[in-house]
Amino acid sequence: MMYSEKVMDHFMNPRNVGEIEDASGVGTVGNAKCGDIMKIFLKIEDGVVLDAKFKTFGCGAAVATSSMATELIKGKTIQEALEITNKAVMEALDGLPPVKVHCSCLAEEALHAALWDYAEKNGIVIEGLEKPVNDISEHENLPEEE
Ligand code: FES
């Protein structure tokens, strides 16, 4: 079996699919190589992530990793949220095949982009957070979404 049971579970029954209307931060990133796009919405209050949702035009691994990433980030402080790397998400899913690692990067980058958006909107600096890229493969700009 190429995918772990956890990956299959999160792919078949993804958690946190959708949008948050009054999101505190929204991040959108894409990967030009596979053409997939990931959008993550965060609701943050008093420095704690209360809710997270995602929408993706992505493959099964992208669905599973963002499902897991949004589960992991809920209830975390912003600093703890930064520790939810693609590696941490893959570990929580019992691994991904090597060709699918970039899909987990899409989830991580979209989380970072959403945190960045939150920081910008609130005029704060999040220690350790780097400006996210729009495109994880070639650093090209995606067309603006609205
Ligand atoms: Fe594009 Fe997985 S193949 S996100």
JSON list of C-alpha atoms and ligand atoms in Angstrom, two decimals:
[
{"chain": "A", "resi": 1, "resn": "MET", "atom": "CA", "xyz": [0.00, 0.00, 0.00]},
{"chain": "A", "resi": 2, "resn": "MET", "atom": "CA", "xyz": [1.43, 3.32, -1.07]},
{"chain": "A", "resi": 3, "resn": "TYR", "atom": "CA", "xyz": [-0.47, 5.43, 1.49]},
{"chain": "A", "resi": 4, "resn": "SER", "atom": "CA", "xyz": [-0.78, 4.95, 5.23]},
{"chain": "A", "resi": 5, "resn": "GLU", "atom": "CA", "xyz": [-4.18, 4.31, 6.78]},
{"chain": "A", "resi": 6, "resn": "LYS", "atom": "CA", "xyz": [-4.12, 7.78, 8.27]},
{"chain": "A", "resi": 7, "resn": "VAL", "atom": "CA", "xyz": [-3.50, 9.39, 4.89]},
{"chain": "A", "resi": 8, "resn": "MET", "atom": "CA", "xyz": [-6.36, 7.39, 3.39]},
{"chain": "A", "resi": 9, "resn": "ASP", "atom": "CA", "xyz": [-8.65, 8.35, 6.28]},
{"chain": "A", "resi": 10, "resn": "HIS", "atom": "CA", "xyz": [-7.91, 12.07, 5.94]},
{"chain": "A", "resi": 11, "resn": "PHE", "atom": "CA", "xyz": [-8.27, 11.83, 2.16]},
{"chain": "A", "resi": 12, "resn": "MET", "atom": "CA", "xyz": [-11.61, 10.00, 2.30]},
{"chain": "A", "resi": 13, "resn": "ASN", "atom": "CA", "xyz": [-12.98, 12.02, 5.25]},
{"chain": "A", "resi": 14, "resn": "PRO", "atom": "CA", "xyz": [-11.15, 15.33, 5.19]},
{"chain": "A", "resi": 15, "resn": "ARG", "atom": "CA", "xyz": [-11.57, 17.52, 8.28]},
{"chain": "A", "resi": 16, "resn": "ASN", "atom": "CA", "xyz": [-12.08, 21.27, 8.16]},
{"chain": "A", "resi": 17, "resn": "VAL", "atom": "CA", "xyz": [-12.99, 21.65, 4.50]},
{"chain": "A", "resi": 18, "resn": "GLY", "atom": "CA", "xyz": [-14.55, 25.02, 3.71]},
{"chain": "A", "resi": 19, "resn": "GLU", "atom": "CA", "xyz": [-14.13, 28.69, 4.43]},
{"chain": "A", "resi": 20, "resn": "ILE", "atom": "CA", "xyz": [-14.19, 30.95, 7.47]},
{"chain": "A", "resi": 21, "resn": "GLU", "atom": "CA", "xyz": [-16.12, 34.04, 6.54]},
{"chain": "A", "resi": 22, "resn": "ASP", "atom": "CA", "xyz": [-14.62, 36.43, 9.07]},
{"chain": "A", "resi": 23, "resn": "ALA", "atom": "CA", "xyz": [-11.19, 34.82, 8.98]},
{"chain": "A", "resi": 24, "resn": "SER", "atom": "CA", "xyz": [-8.37, 36.59, 10.82]},
{"chain": "A", "resi": 25, "resn": "GLY", "atom": "CA", "xyz": [-5.94, 35.47, 8.14]},
{"chain": "A", "resi": 26, "resn": "VAL", "atom": "CA", "xyz": [-6.16, 33.83, 4.72]},
{"chain": "A", "resi": 27, "resn": "GLY", "atom": "CA", "xyz": [-3.29, 32.28, 2.81]},
{"chain": "A", "resi": 28, "resn": "THR", "atom": "CA", "xyz": [-3.23, 31.06, -0.77]},
{"chain": "A", "resi": 29, "resn": "VAL", "atom": "CA", "xyz": [-0.32, 29.26, -2.35]},
{"chain": "A", "resi": 30, "resn": "GLY", "atom": "CA", "xyz": [0.17, 27.16, -5.42]},
{"chain": "A", "resi": 31, "resn": "ASN", "atom": "CA", "xyz": [2.55, 24.82, -7.10]},
{"chain": "A", "resi": 32, "resn": "ALA", "atom": "CA", "xyz": [3.06, 25.57, -10.77]},
{"chain": "A", "resi": 33, "resn": "LYS", "atom": "CA", "xyz": [4.47, 22.13, -11.49]},
{"chain": "A", "resi": 34, "resn": "CYS", "atom": "CA", "xyz": [1.32, 20.21, -10.60]},
{"chain": "A", "resi": 35, "resn": "GLY", "atom": "CA", "xyz": [-1.00, 23.22, -10.94]},
{"chain": "A", "resi": 36, "resn": "ASP", "atom": "CA", "xyz": [-2.50, 22.71, -7.52]},
{"chain": "A", "resi": 37, "resn": "ILE", "atom": "CA", "xyz": [-3.68, 25.52, -5.27]},
{"chain": "A", "resi": 38, "resn": "MET", "atom": "CA", "xyz": [-4.27, 25.59, -1.52]},
{"chain": "A", "resi": 39, "resn": "LYS", "atom": "CA", "xyz": [-6.17, 28.16, 0.49]},
{"chain": "A", "resi": 40, "resn": "ILE", "atom": "CA", "xyz": [-6.21, 28.16, 4.30]},
{"chain": "A", "resi": 41, "resn": "PHE", "atom": "CA", "xyz": [-8.40, 30.27, 6.58]},
{"chain": "A", "resi": 42, "resn": "LEU", "atom": "CA", "xyz": [-7.55, 30.91, 10.23]},
{"chain": "A", "resi": 43, "resn": "LYS", "atom": "CA", "xyz": [-9.62, 32.38, 13.03]},
{"chain": "A", "resi": 44, "resn": "ILE", "atom": "CA", "xyz": [-7.28, 33.76, 15.68]},
{"chain": "A", "resi": 45, "resn": "GLU", "atom": "CA", "xyz": [-8.21, 35.37, 18.98]},
{"chain": "A", "resi": 46, "resn": "ASP", "atom": "CA", "xyz": [-5.89, 36.45, 21.79]},
{"chain": "A", "resi": 47, "resn": "GLY", "atom": "CA", "xyz": [-2.96, 34.78, 20.05]},
{"chain": "A", "resi": 48, "resn": "VAL", "atom": "CA", "xyz": [-4.69, 31.40, 19.81]},
{"chain": "A", "resi": 49, "resn": "VAL", "atom": "CA", "xyz": [-5.89, 29.69, 16.65]},
{"chain": "A", "resi": 50, "resn": "LEU", "atom": "CA", "xyz": [-9.54, 28.94, 17.35]},
{"chain": "A", "resi": 51, "resn": "ASP", "atom": "CA", "xyz": [-10.48, 27.55, 13.97]},
{"chain": "A", "resi": 52, "resn": "ALA", "atom": "CA", "xyz": [-8.91, 26.55, 10.66]},
{"chain": "A", "resi": 53, "resn": "LYS", "atom": "CA", "xyz": [-10.41, 25.57, 7.35]},
{"chain": "A", "resi": 54, "resn": "PHE", "atom": "CA", "xyz": [-9.03, 24.82, 3.91]},
{"chain": "A", "resi": 55, "resn": "LYS", "atom": "CA", "xyz": [-10.01, 24.64, 0.28]},
{"chain": "A", "resi": 56, "resn": "THR", "atom": "CA", "xyz": [-7.84, 23.02, -2.30]},
{"chain": "A", "resi": 57, "resn": "PHE", "atom": "CA", "xyz": [-7.60, 22.14, -5.93]},
{"chain": "A", "resi": 58, "resn": "GLY", "atom": "CA", "xyz": [-5.09, 19.56, -4.93]},
{"chain": "A", "resi": 59, "resn": "CYS", "atom": "CA", "xyz": [-4.33, 15.90, -5.11]},
{"chain": "A", "resi": 60, "resn": "GLY", "atom": "CA", "xyz": [-5.23, 13.37, -2.44]},
{"chain": "A", "resi": 61, "resn": "ALA", "atom": "CA", "xyz": [-2.03, 13.97, -0.52]},
{"chain": "A", "resi": 62, "resn": "ALA", "atom": "CA", "xyz": [-2.71, 17.71, -0.49]},
{"chain": "A", "resi": 63, "resn": "VAL", "atom": "CA", "xyz": [-6.19, 17.04, 0.89]},
{"chain": "A", "resi": 64, "resn": "ALA", "atom": "CA", "xyz": [-4.85, 14.69, 3.57]},
{"chain": "A", "resi": 65, "resn": "THR", "atom": "CA", "xyz": [-2.01, 16.99, 4.65]},
{"chain": "A", "resi": 66, "resn": "SER", "atom": "CA", "xyz": [-4.17, 20.08, 4.89]},
{"chain": "A", "resi": 67, "resn": "SER", "atom": "CA", "xyz": [-6.83, 18.11, 6.74]},
{"chain": "A", "resi": 68, "resn": "MET", "atom": "CA", "xyz": [-4.21, 17.02, 9.27]},
{"chain": "A", "resi": 69, "resn": "ALA", "atom": "CA", "xyz": [-2.49, 20.43, 9.38]},
{"chain": "A", "resi": 70, "resn": "THR", "atom": "CA", "xyz": [-5.75, 22.23, 10.14]},
{"chain": "A", "resi": 71, "resn": "GLU", "atom": "CA", "xyz": [-6.54, 19.67, 12.85]},
{"chain": "A", "resi": 72, "resn": "LEU", "atom": "CA", "xyz": [-3.11, 20.15, 14.42]},
{"chain": "A", "resi": 73, "resn": "ILE", "atom": "CA", "xyz": [-3.22, 23.94, 14.40]},
{"chain": "A", "resi": 74, "resn": "LYS", "atom": "CA", "xyz": [-6.54, 24.31, 16.20]},
{"chain": "A", "resi": 75, "resn": "GLY", "atom": "CA", "xyz": [-6.07, 25.35, 19.81]},
{"chain": "A", "resi": 76, "resn": "LYS", "atom": "CA", "xyz": [-2.41, 26.23, 19.28]},
{"chain": "A", "resi": 77, "resn": "THR", "atom": "CA", "xyz": [-0.77, 29.55, 20.02]},
{"chain": "A", "resi": 78, "resn": "ILE", "atom": "CA", "xyz": [0.78, 31.38, 17.08]},
{"chain": "A", "resi": 79, "resn": "GLN", "atom": "CA", "xyz": [4.27, 30.32, 18.18]},
{"chain": "A", "resi": 80, "resn": "GLU", "atom": "CA", "xyz": [3.17, 26.68, 18.47]},
{"chain": "A", "resi": 81, "resn": "ALA", "atom": "CA", "xyz": [1.50, 26.97, 15.07]},
{"chain": "A", "resi": 82, "resn": "LEU", "atom": "CA", "xyz": [4.86, 27.75, 13.50]},
{"chain": "A", "resi": 83, "resn": "GLU", "atom": "CA", "xyz": [6.08, 24.33, 14.59]},
{"chain": "A", "resi": 84, "resn": "ILE", "atom": "CA", "xyz": [3.50, 22.65, 12.36]},
{"chain": "A", "resi": 85, "resn": "THR", "atom": "CA", "xyz": [5.90, 22.06, 9.51]},
{"chain": "A", "resi": 86, "resn": "ASN", "atom": "CA", "xyz": [5.28, 19.76, 6.59]},
{"chain": "A", "resi": 87, "resn": "LYS", "atom": "CA", "xyz": [7.53, 17.26, 8.39]},
{"chain": "A", "resi": 88, "resn": "ALA", "atom": "CA", "xyz": [5.39, 17.35, 11.52]},
{"chain": "A", "resi": 89, "resn": "VAL", "atom": "CA", "xyz": [2.26, 16.89, 9.41]},
{"chain": "A", "resi": 90, "resn": "MET", "atom": "CA", "xyz": [3.79, 13.97, 7.52]},
{"chain": "A", "resi": 91, "resn": "GLU", "atom": "CA", "xyz": [4.80, 12.34, 10.80]},
{"chain": "A", "resi": 92, "resn": "ALA", "atom": "CA", "xyz": [1.27, 12.74, 12.13]},
{"chain": "A", "resi": 93, "resn": "LEU", "atom": "CA", "xyz": [0.06, 10.97, 8.98]},
{"chain": "A", "resi": 94, "resn": "ASP", "atom": "CA", "xyz": [2.60, 8.14, 9.32]},
{"chain": "A", "resi": 95, "resn": "GLY", "atom": "CA", "xyz": [4.51, 9.31, 6.27]},
{"chain": "A", "resi": 96, "resn": "LEU", "atom": "CA", "xyz": [3.99, 10.11, 2.62]},
{"chain": "A", "resi": 97, "resn": "PRO", "atom": "CA", "xyz": [5.61, 8.67, -0.49]},
{"chain": "A", "resi": 98, "resn": "PRO", "atom": "CA", "xyz": [8.62, 10.80, -1.55]},
{"chain": "A", "resi": 99, "resn": "VAL", "atom": "CA", "xyz": [6.93, 12.04, -4.74]},
{"chain": "A", "resi": 100, "resn": "LYS", "atom": "CA", "xyz": [4.17, 13.50, -2.57]},
{"chain": "A", "resi": 101, "resn": "VAL", "atom": "CA", "xyz": [6.31, 15.47, -0.15]},
{"chain": "A", "resi": 102, "resn": "HIS", "atom": "CA", "xyz": [5.79, 18.70, -2.10]},
{"chain": "A", "resi": 103, "resn": "CYS", "atom": "CA", "xyz": [2.04, 18.38, -1.48]},
{"chain": "A", "resi": 104, "resn": "SER", "atom": "CA", "xyz": [2.66, 18.65, 2.25]},
{"chain": "A", "resi": 105, "resn": "CYS", "atom": "CA", "xyz": [4.74, 21.77, 1.60]},
{"chain": "A", "resi": 106, "resn": "LEU", "atom": "CA", "xyz": [1.67, 23.34, 0.02]},
{"chain": "A", "resi": 107, "resn": "ALA", "atom": "CA", "xyz": [-0.19, 22.93, 3.33]},
{"chain": "A", "resi": 108, "resn": "GLU", "atom": "CA", "xyz": [2.72, 24.35, 5.35]},
{"chain": "A", "resi": 109, "resn": "GLU", "atom": "CA", "xyz": [3.18, 27.35, 3.06]},
{"chain": "A", "resi": 110, "resn": "ALA", "atom": "CA", "xyz": [-0.54, 28.10, 3.04]},
{"chain": "A", "resi": 111, "resn": "LEU", "atom": "CA", "xyz": [-0.56, 28.05, 6.86]},
{"chain": "A", "resi": 112, "resn": "HIS", "atom": "CA", "xyz": [2.39, 30.43, 6.91]},
{"chain": "A", "resi": 113, "resn": "ALA", "atom": "CA", "xyz": [0.74, 32.68, 4.36]},
{"chain": "A", "resi": 114, "resn": "ALA", "atom": "CA", "xyz": [-2.42, 32.82, 6.49]},
{"chain": "A", "resi": 115, "resn": "LEU", "atom": "CA", "xyz": [-0.39, 33.69, 9.60]},
{"chain": "A", "resi": 116, "resn": "TRP", "atom": "CA", "xyz": [1.47, 36.33, 7.60]},
{"chain": "A", "resi": 117, "resn": "ASP", "atom": "CA", "xyz": [-1.82, 37.81, 6.44]},
{"chain": "A", "resi": 118, "resn": "TYR", "atom": "CA", "xyz": [-3.05, 37.89, 10.05]},
{"chain": "A", "resi": 119, "resn": "ALA", "atom": "CA", "xyz": [0.15, 39.62, 11.18]},
{"chain": "A", "resi": 120, "resn": "GLU", "atom": "CA", "xyz": [-0.08, 42.21, 8.42]},
{"chain": "A", "resi": 121, "resn": "LYS", "atom": "CA", "xyz": [-3.73, 42.97, 9.15]},
{"chain": "A", "resi": 122, "resn": "ASN", "atom": "CA", "xyz": [-2.93, 43.48, 12.81]},
{"chain": "A", "resi": 123, "resn": "GLY", "atom": "CA", "xyz": [0.36, 45.28, 12.40]},
{"chain": "A", "resi": 124, "resn": "ILE", "atom": "CA", "xyz": [2.30, 42.72, 14.38]},
{"chain": "A", "resi": 125, "resn": "VAL", "atom": "CA", "xyz": [5.48, 40.77, 13.74]},
{"chain": "A", "resi": 126, "resn": "ILE", "atom": "CA", "xyz": [5.44, 37.02, 14.30]},
{"chain": "A", "resi": 127, "resn": "GLU", "atom": "CA", "xyz": [8.87, 35.98, 15.49]},
{"chain": "A", "resi": 128, "resn": "GLY", "atom": "CA", "xyz": [10.35, 33.32, 13.20]},
{"chain": "A", "resi": 129, "resn": "LEU", "atom": "CA", "xyz": [7.77, 33.69, 10.42]},
{"chain": "A", "resi": 130, "resn": "GLU", "atom": "CA", "xyz": [9.22, 34.41, 7.00]},
{"chain": "A", "resi": 131, "resn": "LYS", "atom": "CA", "xyz": [7.38, 36.06, 4.16]},
{"chain": "A", "resi": 132, "resn": "PRO", "atom": "CA", "xyz": [5.62, 33.20, 2.41]},
{"chain": "A", "resi": 133, "resn": "VAL", "atom": "CA", "xyz": [6.00, 32.43, -1.26]},
{"chain": "A", "resi": 134, "resn": "ASN", "atom": "CA", "xyz": [2.95, 32.31, -3.53]},
{"chain": "A", "resi": 135, "resn": "ASP", "atom": "CA", "xyz": [4.32, 29.48, -5.53]},
{"chain": "A", "resi": 136, "resn": "ILE", "atom": "CA", "xyz": [6.18, 26.73, -3.80]},
{"chain": "A", "resi": 137, "resn": "SER", "atom": "CA", "xyz": [7.83, 25.37, -6.92]},
{"chain": "A", "resi": 138, "resn": "GLU", "atom": "CA", "xyz": [9.00, 28.33, -8.97]},
{"chain": "A", "resi": 139, "resn": "HIS", "atom": "CA", "xyz": [8.24, 31.39, -6.88]},
{"chain": "A", "resi": 140, "resn": "GLU", "atom": "CA", "xyz": [6.05, 32.77, -9.63]},
{"chain": "A", "resi": 141, "resn": "ASN", "atom": "CA", "xyz": [3.06, 34.89, -8.77]},
{"chain": "A", "resi": 142, "resn": "LEU", "atom": "CA", "xyz": [-0.33, 33.33, -9.05]},
{"chain": "A", "resi": 143, "resn": "PRO", "atom": "CA", "xyz": [-3.10, 35.41, -10.56]},
{"chain": "A", "resi": 144, "resn": "GLU", "atom": "CA", "xyz": [-4.75, 37.41, -7.81]},
{"chain": "A", "resi": 145, "resn": "GLU", "atom": "CA", "xyz": [-7.89, 35.77, -6.49]},
{"chain": "A", "resi": 146, "resn": "GLU", "atom": "CA", "xyz": [-10.84, 37.74, -5.28]},
{"chain": "B", "resi": 1, "resn": "FES", "atom": "FE1", "xyz": [0.01, 18.87, -6.54]},
{"chain": "B", "resi": 1, "resn": "FES", "atom": "FE2", "xyz": [-0.08, 16.98, -4.73]},
{"chain": "B", "resi": 1, "resn": "FES", "atom": "S1", "xyz": [0.36, 16.75, -6.84]},
{"chain": "B", "resi": 1, "resn": "FES", "atom": "S2", "xyz": [-0.42, 19.05, -4.46]}
]
